[in-house]
Coordinates of C-alpha atoms in Angstrom, one line a residue:
M1 CA 25.6 -18.5 -11.0
K2 CA 24.8 -15.7 -8.6
K3 CA 22.7 -12.9 -9.8
T4 CA 24.1 -9.4 -9.7
P5 CA 22.0 -7.5 -7.2
R6 CA 20.6 -4.2 -8.2
E7 CA 19.5 -1.3 -6.2
V8 CA 16.0 0.0 -6.8
R9 CA 15.6 3.7 -7.2
I10 CA 12.3 5.4 -7.9
D11 CA 12.6 8.2 -10.4
P12 CA 9.8 10.7 -9.6
S13 CA 10.0 12.1 -13.1
G14 CA 9.0 8.7 -14.5
V15 CA 6.0 8.2 -12.2
Q16 CA 2.7 9.0 -13.8
R17 CA 0.8 11.3 -11.6
A18 CA -2.9 12.1 -11.5
P19 CA -3.3 15.9 -12.1
R20 CA -6.0 15.9 -9.4
A21 CA -6.8 13.5 -6.7
S22 CA -10.3 13.0 -8.1
Q23 CA -8.8 11.3 -11.2
V24 CA -7.5 8.2 -9.5
V25 CA -9.1 5.2 -11.2
N26 CA -9.4 1.4 -10.9
F27 CA -9.5 1.2 -7.1
N28 CA -13.3 0.6 -7.2
D29 CA -12.9 -2.2 -9.8
Y30 CA -10.2 -3.8 -7.6
Q31 CA -12.5 -3.6 -4.5
V32 CA -15.3 -5.4 -6.3
S33 CA -13.0 -8.1 -7.5
A34 CA -11.3 -8.5 -4.1
L35 CA -14.7 -9.1 -2.4
D36 CA -15.1 -12.2 -4.5
T37 CA -12.3 -13.8 -2.4
A38 CA -13.5 -12.5 1.0
L39 CA -14.2 -15.4 3.4
Y40 CA -14.9 -14.1 6.9
K41 CA -17.8 -13.9 9.3
K42 CA -19.7 -10.6 8.9
G43 CA -20.0 -10.1 12.7
D44 CA -16.2 -10.4 13.2
A45 CA -15.2 -8.6 10.0
M46 CA -13.5 -5.5 11.3
A47 CA -11.5 -7.3 13.9
Y48 CA -10.5 -10.0 11.5
L49 CA -9.6 -7.5 8.8
A50 CA -7.6 -5.2 11.2
L51 CA -5.6 -8.1 12.4
G52 CA -5.0 -9.3 8.9
L53 CA -3.9 -5.9 7.9
C54 CA -1.4 -5.8 10.8
G55 CA -0.1 -9.2 9.9
E56 CA 0.4 -8.4 6.2
S57 CA 2.0 -5.1 7.0
G58 CA 4.4 -7.0 9.3
E59 CA 5.3 -9.3 6.5
V60 CA 6.3 -6.3 4.3
A61 CA 8.5 -5.0 7.2
E62 CA 9.9 -8.5 7.7
K63 CA 11.0 -8.8 4.1
L64 CA 12.7 -5.4 4.3
K65 CA 14.4 -6.3 7.6
K66 CA 15.9 -9.4 6.0
L67 CA 17.1 -7.3 3.1
I68 CA 18.9 -5.1 5.5
R69 CA 20.3 -8.0 7.4
D70 CA 21.2 -10.3 4.6
N71 CA 21.8 -8.2 1.5
N72 CA 22.8 -4.7 2.6
F73 CA 19.4 -3.4 1.5
I74 CA 20.0 -4.2 -2.1
F75 CA 16.9 -5.5 -3.9
E76 CA 17.0 -8.3 -6.4
N77 CA 14.0 -8.9 -8.7
E78 CA 12.7 -11.7 -6.5
D79 CA 12.8 -9.5 -3.5
I80 CA 10.8 -6.8 -5.3
Q81 CA 8.2 -9.4 -6.4
A82 CA 7.9 -10.8 -2.8
I83 CA 7.3 -7.3 -1.5
V84 CA 4.8 -6.6 -4.3
D85 CA 2.9 -9.7 -3.3
E86 CA 2.7 -8.6 0.4
L87 CA 1.7 -5.1 -0.6
G88 CA -1.1 -6.7 -2.6
D89 CA -2.2 -8.5 0.5
V90 CA -2.2 -5.2 2.4
L91 CA -4.3 -3.7 -0.3
W92 CA -6.8 -6.5 -0.1
Y93 CA -7.3 -6.0 3.6
I94 CA -7.7 -2.2 3.2
S95 CA -10.2 -2.8 0.4
C96 CA -12.3 -5.2 2.5
M97 CA -12.2 -2.8 5.5
A98 CA -13.4 0.0 3.3
N99 CA -16.2 -2.2 2.0
E100 CA -17.3 -3.1 5.6
L101 CA -17.4 0.7 6.3
G102 CA -19.7 1.1 3.3
I103 CA -17.2 3.2 1.4
S104 CA -15.3 2.7 -1.9
L105 CA -11.6 2.2 -2.0
G106 CA -11.5 5.0 -4.6
Y107 CA -13.0 7.3 -2.0
V108 CA -10.3 6.3 0.5
A109 CA -7.6 7.0 -2.1
T110 CA -9.1 10.3 -3.2
R111 CA -9.5 11.5 0.4
N112 CA -6.0 10.6 1.2
L113 CA -4.6 12.5 -1.8
E114 CA -6.6 15.5 -1.0
K115 CA -5.3 15.5 2.6
L116 CA -1.7 15.2 1.4
Q117 CA -2.2 17.9 -1.2
R118 CA -3.7 20.2 1.4
R119 CA -0.7 19.5 3.7
K120 CA 1.7 20.2 0.9
K121 CA -0.1 23.5 0.1
N122 CA 0.0 24.5 3.8
N123 CA 3.7 23.3 4.1
T124 CA 2.7 20.8 6.8
I125 CA 3.6 17.5 5.2
S126 CA 6.4 17.0 7.8
G127 CA 5.5 17.1 11.4
S128 CA 3.0 15.1 13.4
G129 CA -0.7 15.1 14.2
D130 CA -3.7 14.3 12.1
D131 CA -5.0 17.9 11.9
R132 CA -1.9 19.7 10.5

């Protein structure tokens, strides 16, 4: 029996938002736990992690490409779970890279949200360039 595909829609009103970027929690706990599974040579860490991040990001893109090709970009539950697994791998590499830089994943997340909030306030979210 073929499952009925369903489209995934994100309802922004249902997403819990942190009132301020500084209130994002749990990233640092994740980072500590992720490091328990880190098996790479210290001297080659950043190159190894950057290549792994590219590879895992490519796997996310590959899954999406196949959804476009094979299923008219309609997500079924197993598609969502497969993408979640790959996003988790992306998060692992980002977490380990932050650790190698001596910074917390929470700091990375907070700094990113602050940057985006500043761009929103300045009406510069769209466009290009790092310093907008």
